[in-house]
Amino acid sequence: MSQHRHPGAPGRAGAVPALPDLPEATVARLPEYLRALHNLADAGHETISSEGLSAAAGVNSAKLRKDLSHLGSYGTRGVGYDVALLIEQIEYVLGLTQRRAVALVGVGNLGHALAGYDGFASRGFRIAALLDADPSRVGEEINGLVVRHVDELPAVATEESIAIGVIATPAAAAQRVADQLVAVGVTSILNFAPCVLSVPEGVDVRKVDLAIELQILSFHEHRKASLTALPATGGSALTALPGGLAATDTQEAIGT
Amino acid sequence: MSQHRHPGAPGRAGAVPALPDLPEATVARLPEYLRALHNLADAGHETISSEGLSAAAGVNSAKLRKDLSHLGSYGTRGVGYDVALLIEQIEYVLGLTQRRAVALVGVGNLGHALAGYDGFASRGFRIAALLDADPSRVGEEINGLVVRHVDELPAVATEESIAIGVIATPAAAAQRVADQLVAVGVTSILNFAPCVLSVPEGVDVRKVDLAIELQILSFHEHRKASLTALPATGGSALTALPGGLAATDTQEAIGT
DNA sequence: CGCGATTTGTGCACGTCTTCACAAGCGCCT
DNA sequence: AGGCGCTTGTGAAGACGTGCACAAATCGCG
Ligand SMILES: NC(=O)c1ccc[n+]([C@@H]2O[C@H](COP(=O)([O-])OP(=O)(O)OC[C@H]3O[C@@H](n4cnc5c(N)ncnc54)[C@H](O)[C@@H]3O)[C@@H](O)[C@H]2O)c1
Ligand SMILES: NC(=O)c1ccc[n+]([C@@H]2O[C@H](COP(=O)([O-])OP(=O)(O)OC[C@H]3O[C@@H](n4cnc5c(N)ncnc54)[C@H](O)[C@@H]3O)[C@@H](O)[C@H]2O)c1
């Protein structure tokens, strides 16, 4: 189609990136759009309307358009968005043009699953190192990678630039590991241990906590139960849940 | 301490619960407070100030007080909150007074890790069934539970009331599994597969996607890099990141 | 060449969430 | 009994996020 001069495009090296500072809510949705776009590309679509893409990503179409407008992406009115171009743009903004190296610390129950997960590679990341403190685990080979002792972290960090550290140790060890990661220059951490990490300014921590997710679901379960129990009148089944019930940033009732 | 008559207390059966409809943001933080409170209780604290608890949970103290005020919790001015009482209240609101049964579908790489995870039991849940479609996996015993075929889901659901379904299958199978869960009456789903599920109204879906978390971190990594690259003046190290950088609902820079 | 169908980009209004700042309440000490 | 220091609970303001609704832009077709 008409070749647009999109700002901060991947191809143009050299120039200042000029990253627009996106709203956090938008940043959190971009990966979802990206996944949907890859699916669409695989299915042979060359363009997609905001309506179609928003359905595939499970969000409101107006929200999607606003999100995309923030990153200066140009769709074509009357047509939609160029799938390949949009993928390129989003990957650029998310910093996925370089395959980022991930260090995984704690190769236990969960760590094993993560180490064997192919979703890392297919979505822009590369496990660069597996680390554990247990001597009996060190030396084990998983998916072509050998588990090394966590004290070798500084050595690992000099071998290659670690972009992200993943903590899958017990909570009691998580803070120490975080400190070690920070010490070797890691500024982004994904924490699976159920605890609060304290890190210096400039270091980002995201947390995934299974139990929290379950407890949030439990709350809604509890609430739904208390709602259906209340109507003292007849006792009709659950119909027309009040509007405000929808989960936070989660999909609900997309409509079959 | 003085025995308060707190509304909707766990002990009092019978009476209408009168669940206040909490802001979603608050609901999402309650589990974090609960975890922090359990830690404090184990450490021997009988009371805790909003300042202390908020530090342990990694949030702003004003926010914590407002959250707790929403659920009508009574602290004591000049003293703080009674740890045991607060645990009881939060567990009640989250619906954790009954140990909820979880059905785990997809006992592969990730499913195995989840099945062997003791954080379920310790935080109010009980794995009631392990299900898989692969005949070679059916019959395997994990942690005292035998893997059953996913088609037995209806039977499982009649044996005991499944409160929450966890999907740990490949994305391609997730929608089908969700439909099966909904068909047997499950109204809360935790989805680990990277895809959008469509479910009827009244069913809550929460999603955990590792790659999304990593990509959000990647964005900030990218942004930090472009910021330190910009200052054409001298080139001092990264200091004083602009205020708006903090991650969404995640902790950052708690201060060492 | 012009027109209608289609779809983007966005102004605006509304709701939710966060944070400050402080009055009211409580317990302890004198 | 009274005062003092500490802590909660909350009003108000502002930041942020959402979704409607529509003007502007583009394409395809007659
Ligand atoms: N297993 C799950 O499904 C699951 C789910 C959610 C969260 N989690 C959390 O993830 C974390 C790991 O869970 P898990 O089940 O894999 O536990 P695990 O005990 O099986 O594995 C922990 C691993 O960390 C290693 N380790 C301990 N201290 C270390 C240190 N200082 N440095 C490096 N490695 C160290 C141990 O040697 C072990 O291999 C826990 O915090 C758990 O709460 C696990
Ligand atoms: N492994 C990880 O660390 C990880 C991390 C994040 C997300 N995920 C996601 O979790 C899901 C599972 O990952 P995995 O690594 O465990 O994959 P896996 O292939 O090891 O396991 C999938 C399991 O699901 C079973 N299954 C397939 N279709 C089914 C059906 N219709 N009903 C019931 N069971 C069925 C398979 O037999 C297999 O045992 C994937 O969607 C993956 O993207 C995995």
XYZ file of C-alpha atoms (C1' of nucleotides) and ligand atoms in Angstrom:
660
model
C 0.000 0.000 0.000
C 1.009 3.614 0.207
C 4.320 3.726 1.993
C 3.821 5.694 5.148
C 6.708 7.316 6.906
C 6.021 5.934 10.339
C 8.055 7.473 13.136
C 10.664 5.455 14.917
C 10.378 2.554 12.515
C 12.507 -0.525 13.048
C 14.418 -0.289 9.806
C 15.829 3.189 10.328
C 18.777 2.684 12.604
C 20.769 5.592 13.928
C 18.017 8.103 14.517
C 16.684 8.806 17.989
C 13.888 6.373 18.723
C 11.588 9.029 20.187
C 9.528 6.577 22.191
C 6.230 8.167 23.096
C 5.489 7.542 26.746
C 2.499 5.291 26.564
C -0.097 4.934 29.308
C 0.692 1.847 31.375
C -2.712 0.383 30.638
C -1.876 0.576 26.938
C 1.507 -1.061 27.399
C -0.151 -3.938 29.219
C -2.464 -4.534 26.279
C 0.041 -4.287 23.449
C 1.337 -7.838 23.970
C -2.216 -9.105 23.666
C -2.657 -7.270 20.388
C 0.629 -8.646 19.207
C -0.402 -12.209 19.882
C -3.712 -11.702 18.121
C -1.930 -10.132 15.153
C 0.408 -13.081 14.807
C -2.572 -15.393 14.763
C -4.200 -13.268 12.089
C -1.028 -13.172 10.022
C -0.766 -16.952 10.223
C -4.358 -17.165 9.077
C -3.442 -15.169 5.979
C -4.934 -11.779 6.800
C -3.069 -8.828 5.340
C -5.207 -6.151 6.905
C -7.520 -6.108 9.894
C -10.087 -3.622 11.129
C -10.078 -2.341 14.685
C -13.303 -4.243 15.157
C -11.762 -7.524 14.063
C -8.560 -7.089 16.010
C -10.321 -5.975 19.144
C -12.513 -9.069 19.016
C -9.459 -11.278 18.619
C -7.778 -9.592 21.552
C -10.887 -9.490 23.717
C -11.129 -5.745 24.183
C -13.315 -2.809 23.221
C -12.631 -1.527 19.710
C -12.509 2.126 20.734
C -9.953 1.277 23.355
C -7.884 -0.549 20.798
C -7.939 2.369 18.382
C -6.924 4.762 21.129
C -4.121 2.476 22.177
C -2.782 2.232 18.654
C -3.139 5.950 18.100
C -0.890 6.499 21.104
C 1.989 4.777 19.454
C 1.432 6.877 16.367
C 0.466 3.891 14.318
C -1.202 4.677 11.090
C -4.116 2.604 9.991
C -5.958 3.337 6.792
C -9.458 4.720 7.084
C -12.004 2.618 5.324
C -9.592 -0.321 5.262
C -8.029 -1.058 8.615
C -4.524 -1.795 9.786
C -1.772 -3.501 7.835
C -1.109 -6.610 9.888
C 2.580 -6.980 9.086
C 3.290 -3.302 9.644
C 1.457 -3.258 12.940
C 3.340 -6.288 14.185
C 6.575 -4.555 13.273
C 5.548 -1.388 15.084
C 4.391 -3.050 18.266
C 7.464 -5.255 18.404
C 9.596 -2.179 18.012
C 7.856 -0.295 20.788
C 8.034 -3.266 23.121
C 11.725 -3.551 22.438
C 11.418 -6.987 20.902
C 13.554 -6.279 17.874
C 16.407 -7.676 19.852
C 15.923 -11.104 21.371
C 16.332 -10.408 25.062
C 18.265 -12.729 27.301
C 16.528 -14.094 30.389
C 18.216 -15.587 33.423
C 16.091 -18.033 35.362
C 16.975 -18.470 39.020
C 15.493 -21.411 40.904
C 15.149 -24.568 38.872
C 12.721 -26.459 41.077
C 9.194 -27.533 40.468
C 8.124 -24.388 38.687
C 11.511 -23.515 37.283
C 11.631 -26.790 35.383
C 8.327 -26.026 33.714
C 9.525 -22.569 32.757
C 12.819 -23.871 31.439
C 10.989 -26.299 29.201
C 8.527 -23.749 27.953
C 8.726 -22.920 24.276
C 6.661 -19.775 24.674
C 9.823 -17.909 25.611
C 11.507 -18.444 22.304
C 8.437 -17.865 20.198
C 7.676 -14.529 21.767
C 10.937 -12.678 21.718
C 12.994 -14.094 24.540
C 15.830 -16.491 25.039
C 16.724 -18.307 28.209
C 20.381 -17.514 28.593
C 21.057 -19.214 31.901
C 19.561 -21.538 34.476
C 20.765 -21.013 38.028
C 20.170 -22.767 41.316
C 21.714 -22.873 44.763
C 21.266 -26.591 45.323
C 24.527 -28.399 44.446
C 22.613 -31.524 43.496
C 20.787 -29.597 40.799
C 23.842 -27.899 39.387
C 25.063 -29.684 36.296
C 21.668 -30.995 35.305
C 20.855 -30.371 31.671
C 17.444 -29.064 30.658
C 16.543 -28.321 27.078
C 20.166 -28.021 26.093
C 21.089 -25.726 28.956
C 23.179 -26.755 31.937
C 22.120 -25.579 35.378
C 24.842 -23.483 36.958
C 25.350 -22.378 40.521
C 23.724 -19.091 41.429
C 27.068 -17.730 42.604
C 28.200 -17.807 38.995
C 25.723 -15.055 38.238
C 28.420 -12.390 37.849
C 30.237 -14.612 35.368
C 27.021 -15.267 33.469
C 26.326 -11.550 33.316
C 29.654 -10.811 31.724
C 29.241 -13.579 29.181
C 26.067 -12.028 27.888
C 23.912 -9.074 28.726
C 21.023 -10.276 30.882
C 17.950 -8.153 30.226
C 15.506 -9.845 32.587
C 15.822 -11.983 35.693
C 13.137 -14.489 36.591
C 12.896 -15.592 40.215
C 11.388 -19.025 40.860
C 12.889 -19.763 44.240
C 11.053 -20.113 47.543
C 9.933 -16.803 49.011
C 12.572 -16.951 51.718
C 15.340 -16.779 49.114
C 13.731 -14.326 46.724
C 15.031 -11.099 48.234
C 18.592 -12.369 48.299
C 18.340 -13.479 44.688
C 16.858 -10.139 43.702
C 19.787 -8.380 45.345
C 22.194 -10.600 43.446
C 20.443 -9.879 40.169
C 20.484 -6.159 40.803
C 24.146 -6.364 41.732
C 25.044 -7.688 38.292
C 23.057 -4.974 36.573
C 19.668 -6.539 35.952
C 16.976 -3.863 35.936
C 13.885 -5.954 35.208
C 12.677 -8.808 37.379
C 9.776 -11.181 37.100
C 9.022 -12.667 40.501
C 7.044 -15.864 41.030
C 7.713 -16.028 44.750
C 4.866 -14.803 46.932
C 6.638 -11.935 48.615
C 7.383 -8.264 48.202
C 10.805 -7.458 46.828
C 12.547 -4.249 47.593
C 14.796 -2.973 44.867
C 16.553 0.294 44.120
C 14.934 2.943 41.990
C 15.073 2.254 38.308
C 14.547 -1.469 38.701
C 11.169 -2.810 37.616
C 9.577 -5.744 39.350
C 6.514 -7.589 38.172
C 4.968 -10.315 40.207
C 2.952 -13.366 39.266
C 1.149 -14.964 42.153
C -1.093 -17.895 41.502
C -2.733 -17.808 44.911
C -3.711 -14.177 44.487
C -5.452 -14.956 41.219
C -7.342 -17.798 42.838
C -8.333 -15.659 45.784
C -9.688 -12.953 43.520
C -11.752 -15.589 41.747
C -12.849 -16.888 45.122
C -14.119 -13.441 46.065
C -16.297 -13.248 42.974
C -17.474 -16.782 43.575
C -18.437 -15.791 47.099
C -20.177 -12.709 45.850
C -22.119 -14.527 43.171
C -23.252 -17.051 45.765
C -24.415 -14.378 48.183
C -26.302 -12.666 45.390
C -28.236 -15.712 44.292
C -28.973 -16.527 47.904
C -30.439 -13.122 48.675
C -33.587 -12.780 46.512
C -36.074 -13.948 49.122
C -38.916 -13.648 46.605
C -38.971 -16.635 44.325
C -35.530 -17.982 43.713
C -35.023 -17.773 39.964
C -31.663 -18.862 38.697
C -28.855 -16.422 38.274
C -29.802 -13.981 35.588
C -28.651 -10.487 34.783
C -25.746 -10.068 37.124
C -25.368 -6.402 38.055
C -23.183 -4.445 35.696
C -20.262 -3.738 37.950
C -19.279 -7.329 38.457
C -16.793 -7.731 35.629
C -13.287 -8.657 36.648
C -10.622 -6.003 36.716
C -8.470 -6.133 33.672
C -9.759 -9.488 32.700
C -12.061 -10.573 29.997
C -15.522 -11.613 30.966
C -18.531 -12.596 28.937
C -17.256 -11.957 25.457
C -20.419 -13.528 24.199
C -20.513 -16.930 22.609
C -8.927 -6.854 73.415
C -12.341 -5.268 73.346
C -14.655 -7.569 71.465
C -15.953 -5.675 68.497
C -19.170 -6.654 66.816
C -17.877 -6.735 63.302
C -20.480 -7.085 60.566
C -20.734 -10.283 58.607
C -18.272 -12.076 60.817
C -17.274 -15.633 60.029
C -18.647 -17.206 63.167
C -22.206 -16.009 62.772
C -23.780 -18.381 60.314
C -27.328 -17.935 59.129
C -27.489 -14.164 58.816
C -27.257 -12.466 55.454
C -23.593 -11.784 54.705
C -24.195 -8.282 53.360
C -21.054 -8.222 51.267
C -20.174 -4.641 50.465
C -19.306 -4.369 46.812
C -15.653 -3.556 46.933
C -13.763 -1.703 44.215
C -11.972 -4.228 42.018
C -8.642 -2.588 42.748
C -9.227 -3.226 46.408
C -10.177 -6.859 45.871
C -6.954 -7.386 43.965
C -4.932 -6.099 46.907
C -6.680 -7.944 49.719
C -4.817 -11.214 49.058
C -1.547 -9.337 49.354
C -2.595 -7.893 52.705
C -3.645 -11.338 53.801
C -0.269 -12.821 52.999
C 1.505 -10.013 54.815
C -0.778 -10.469 57.823
C -0.031 -14.162 58.029
C 3.656 -13.373 58.016
C 3.144 -10.847 60.783
C 1.077 -13.268 62.829
C 3.790 -15.908 62.477
C 6.285 -13.331 63.653
C 4.264 -12.834 66.804
C 2.609 -9.480 66.117
C -0.805 -9.050 67.679
C -1.503 -5.634 66.232
C -0.112 -3.739 63.275
C -0.388 -0.140 62.142
C -1.449 0.793 58.639
C 2.070 2.044 58.130
C 3.598 -1.281 59.094
C 1.163 -3.394 57.144
C 1.376 -1.249 54.058
C 5.157 -1.565 54.104
C 4.880 -5.341 54.391
C 2.451 -5.458 51.506
C 4.327 -2.961 49.372
C 1.630 -0.323 49.041
C 0.837 3.210 50.112
C -0.529 3.422 53.666
C -3.422 5.713 52.779
C -4.480 3.279 50.111
C -4.378 0.443 52.578
C -6.514 2.305 55.084
C -9.075 3.143 52.440
C -9.139 -0.451 51.279
C -9.726 -1.725 54.790
C -12.327 0.929 55.493
C -14.270 -0.360 52.486
C -14.772 -3.714 54.050
C -15.930 -2.019 57.230
C -12.970 -3.240 59.157
C -12.423 -1.632 62.478
C -8.944 -0.726 63.475
C -8.250 1.075 66.723
C -7.040 4.649 66.521
C -3.790 5.170 68.240
C -3.079 1.434 68.143
C -3.628 -0.127 64.743
C -5.344 -3.266 63.515
C -5.771 -6.526 65.369
C -3.871 -8.972 63.192
C -5.955 -12.062 63.951
C -9.228 -10.227 63.532
C -8.159 -8.688 60.257
C -7.084 -12.047 58.870
C -10.474 -13.430 59.796
C -12.283 -10.541 58.125
C -10.327 -10.634 54.897
C -10.630 -14.395 54.649
C -14.345 -14.067 55.131
C -14.725 -11.413 52.437
C -12.609 -13.402 49.993
C -14.760 -16.428 50.612
C -11.900 -18.458 52.026
C -13.765 -19.745 55.047
C -14.584 -22.757 52.967
C -11.689 -24.551 51.333
C -12.554 -24.283 47.662
C -12.067 -27.181 45.306
C -9.951 -26.629 42.203
C -9.961 -28.782 39.090
C -6.739 -28.663 37.090
C -7.042 -29.475 33.412
C -3.873 -30.191 31.444
C -1.210 -32.021 33.375
C 1.770 -31.329 31.148
C 4.876 -29.339 31.772
C 3.187 -26.547 33.674
C 0.366 -28.659 35.058
C 2.825 -30.917 36.835
C 4.387 -27.953 38.578
C 1.006 -26.666 39.644
C -0.109 -30.065 40.855
C 2.954 -30.318 43.039
C 2.619 -26.830 44.413
C 1.919 -26.592 48.114
C 0.849 -22.958 47.866
C -2.619 -24.128 46.937
C -3.249 -25.892 50.202
C -1.674 -23.244 52.362
C -3.755 -20.456 50.933
C -7.268 -21.745 51.008
C -7.570 -24.138 48.093
C -7.584 -27.837 47.468
C -6.828 -29.577 44.217
C -9.801 -31.834 43.812
C -8.989 -33.342 40.421
C -6.298 -33.601 37.784
C -7.538 -34.057 34.250
C -5.861 -34.623 30.917
C -6.831 -35.757 27.435
C -3.726 -37.768 26.766
C -4.439 -41.456 27.518
C -0.805 -42.063 28.374
C -1.046 -39.514 31.183
C -4.291 -40.791 32.597
C -3.673 -42.996 35.604
C -0.462 -41.285 36.599
C -0.356 -40.398 40.267
C 0.872 -36.986 41.376
C 0.965 -35.951 44.994
C -1.591 -38.553 45.915
C -4.000 -37.666 43.141
C -4.604 -39.817 40.102
C -4.889 -38.129 36.715
C -8.269 -38.800 35.167
C -9.497 -38.358 31.631
C -10.968 -34.966 30.868
C -14.191 -36.598 29.701
C -14.798 -37.634 33.265
C -15.291 -33.993 34.181
C -19.078 -34.366 34.620
C -18.497 -37.268 36.983
C -15.890 -35.299 38.905
C -18.271 -32.375 39.206
C -20.966 -34.493 40.768
C -18.526 -36.047 43.217
C -17.651 -32.674 44.608
C -18.520 -29.092 43.914
C -15.787 -27.577 41.768
C -15.402 -23.892 42.550
C -12.579 -23.028 40.179
C -11.206 -24.540 36.985
C -7.563 -24.077 36.034
C -6.631 -24.475 32.379
C -3.048 -25.514 31.642
C -3.501 -27.016 28.207
C -2.102 -25.729 24.925
C -3.929 -22.685 23.581
C -5.572 -24.717 20.845
C -7.445 -26.814 23.407
C -8.241 -24.073 25.900
C -11.571 -22.935 24.492
C -12.900 -26.471 24.322
C -11.821 -27.122 27.896
C -13.407 -23.859 29.023
C -16.659 -24.916 27.406
C -16.492 -28.251 29.178
C -15.859 -26.551 32.509
C -18.741 -24.167 32.008
C -20.965 -27.072 31.015
C -20.473 -28.730 34.384
C -21.244 -25.517 36.239
C -17.838 -23.962 36.857
C -18.141 -20.182 37.013
C -14.541 -19.201 37.706
C -11.620 -20.031 35.462
C -7.924 -19.358 35.702
C -6.372 -19.621 32.253
C -2.660 -20.162 31.641
C -3.021 -20.645 27.903
C -2.152 -17.599 25.809
C -5.519 -17.059 24.197
C -8.799 -15.274 24.709
C -11.600 -17.402 26.071
C -15.201 -16.635 25.408
C -17.564 -17.638 28.147
C -21.183 -16.887 28.979
C -22.136 -14.033 31.232
C -21.636 -14.700 34.887
C -18.454 -16.685 34.372
C -15.234 -15.010 35.456
C -11.993 -15.620 33.643
C -8.599 -14.526 34.800
C -5.542 -15.029 32.695
C -1.903 -15.492 33.560
C 0.451 -15.047 30.640
C 4.141 -15.253 31.230
C 5.097 -13.817 27.861
C 2.954 -10.743 28.415
C 4.720 -10.046 31.685
C 8.083 -10.375 30.020
C 7.051 -8.134 27.159
C 5.889 -5.432 29.538
C 9.260 -5.616 31.257
C 10.913 -5.486 27.858
C 9.086 -2.274 27.066
C 10.394 -0.594 30.194
C 13.833 -1.954 29.495
C 13.663 -0.456 26.016
C 12.437 2.814 27.413
C 15.122 3.039 30.056
C 17.739 2.378 27.400
C 16.428 5.075 25.087
C 16.383 7.524 27.972
C 19.980 6.996 28.995
C 21.015 7.185 25.369
C 19.354 10.520 24.806
C 21.120 13.058 27.058
C 23.586 14.375 24.496
C 25.148 16.667 27.099
C 27.505 14.766 29.326
C 26.391 11.229 29.784
C 25.957 10.774 33.506
C 24.645 7.420 34.592
C 20.981 6.800 34.981
C 19.693 9.020 37.747
C 16.293 10.367 38.562
C 14.090 8.458 36.189
C 11.052 10.560 35.333
C 8.160 10.100 37.707
C 5.706 8.327 35.479
C 7.839 5.287 34.903
C 6.592 3.065 37.689
C 5.030 -0.196 36.599
C 1.260 -0.509 36.615
C 0.031 -2.343 39.612
C 3.447 -3.541 40.489
C 5.813 -2.578 43.167
C 8.811 -0.545 42.229
C 11.535 1.049 44.237
C 10.292 0.369 47.733
C 13.530 1.787 48.965
C 16.174 -0.361 50.565
C -15.320 12.199 -11.441
C -18.298 12.025 -7.689
C -20.720 9.444 -4.213
C -21.638 6.233 -0.698
C -19.862 2.723 2.278
C -16.504 1.912 5.548
C -13.282 2.634 9.135
C -9.947 5.388 11.616
C -8.648 8.916 15.003
C -10.211 11.724 18.780
C -12.947 15.268 21.669
C -15.582 14.783 25.517
C -17.913 13.156 29.497
C -17.939 9.896 32.937
C -16.347 6.605 36.231
C -12.535 4.638 38.918
C -8.337 4.910 41.477
C -4.795 7.311 44.063
C -2.954 10.445 47.254
C -2.825 14.218 50.423
C -4.011 16.204 54.509
C -6.420 16.488 58.654
C -10.175 15.989 62.103
C -11.763 12.591 65.256
C -10.809 8.879 68.376
C -8.109 6.089 71.451
C -4.849 4.779 75.025
C -1.311 5.916 78.091
C 1.077 8.609 81.337
C 1.180 11.902 84.731
C -9.034 13.484 85.339
C -6.807 15.698 81.845
C -3.615 16.238 78.280
C -0.605 14.412 74.757
C 1.014 11.609 71.108
C -0.223 8.328 67.893
C -3.179 6.243 64.392
C -7.381 5.583 61.929
C -10.974 6.909 58.731
C -12.357 10.013 55.124
C -13.326 14.444 52.293
C -11.648 16.447 48.412
C -8.729 17.045 44.429
C -6.422 15.368 40.852
C -4.640 11.709 37.767
C -5.847 8.074 35.022
C -8.560 4.973 32.196
C -12.833 3.994 29.453
C -16.260 4.274 25.985
C -19.477 6.911 23.173
C -20.240 9.222 19.175
C -18.912 11.591 15.224
C -16.028 14.192 11.875
C -12.421 13.259 8.682
C -10.248 10.258 5.457
C -9.951 6.610 2.216
C -11.455 3.152 -1.137
C -14.268 1.129 -4.707
C -17.740 1.545 -7.967
C -20.776 3.346 -11.158
N 5.173 -24.776 41.634
C 4.203 -23.933 41.264
O 3.300 -24.288 40.523
C 4.229 -22.537 41.723
C 3.179 -21.742 41.378
C 3.166 -20.420 41.776
C 4.212 -19.935 42.512
N 5.214 -20.734 42.871
C 6.315 -20.154 43.624
O 7.475 -20.313 42.868
C 8.567 -20.536 43.730
C 9.206 -21.844 43.375
O 8.266 -22.883 43.534
P 8.688 -24.371 43.326
O 7.471 -25.174 43.466
O 9.459 -24.492 42.063
O 9.666 -24.630 44.568
P 10.864 -25.674 44.627
O 11.216 -25.804 46.049
O 10.493 -26.897 43.872
O 12.054 -25.001 43.846
C 12.792 -23.971 44.386
C 14.188 -24.029 43.805
O 14.894 -22.868 44.177
C 16.202 -23.250 44.552
N 16.761 -22.247 45.444
C 16.550 -22.098 46.765
N 17.245 -21.064 47.238
C 17.917 -20.551 46.210
C 18.830 -19.455 46.057
N 19.129 -18.678 47.090
N 19.332 -19.223 44.852
C 18.995 -19.995 43.809
N 18.160 -21.014 43.870
C 17.624 -21.295 45.070
C 16.047 -24.593 45.198
O 17.266 -25.303 45.152
C 14.979 -25.216 44.313
O 15.540 -25.886 43.226
C 8.026 -20.545 45.135
O 8.201 -19.272 45.697
C 6.560 -20.811 44.933
O 5.805 -20.229 45.950
C 5.268 -22.036 42.473
N 5.364 -24.447 30.747
C 5.346 -23.205 31.171
O 6.206 -22.758 31.901
C 4.271 -22.303 30.756
C 4.336 -20.998 31.151
C 3.331 -20.117 30.814
C 2.278 -20.592 30.072
N 2.219 -21.834 29.675
C 1.053 -22.288 28.920
O 0.433 -23.312 29.641
C -0.095 -24.244 28.752
C 0.491 -25.588 29.053
O 1.879 -25.540 28.879
P 2.752 -26.828 29.026
O 4.150 -26.407 28.866
O 2.367 -27.508 30.271
O 2.290 -27.706 27.766
P 2.324 -29.279 27.630
O 2.151 -29.585 26.202
O 3.491 -29.813 28.361
O 1.050 -29.785 28.424
C -0.226 -29.649 27.918
C -1.083 -30.784 28.490
O -2.433 -30.558 28.146
C -2.989 -31.794 27.740
N -4.122 -31.528 26.857
C -4.127 -31.213 25.544
N -5.372 -31.066 25.101
C -6.180 -31.284 26.144
C -7.578 -31.278 26.298
N -8.398 -30.978 25.318
N -8.077 -31.555 27.515
C -7.276 -31.841 28.534
N -5.936 -31.854 28.453
C -5.404 -31.588 27.253
C -1.880 -32.504 27.053
O -2.128 -33.893 27.031
C -0.690 -32.127 27.912
O -0.532 -33.040 28.960
C 0.238 -23.775 27.363
O -0.878 -23.063 26.866
C 1.377 -22.851 27.586
O 1.411 -21.833 26.599
C 3.193 -22.732 30.014
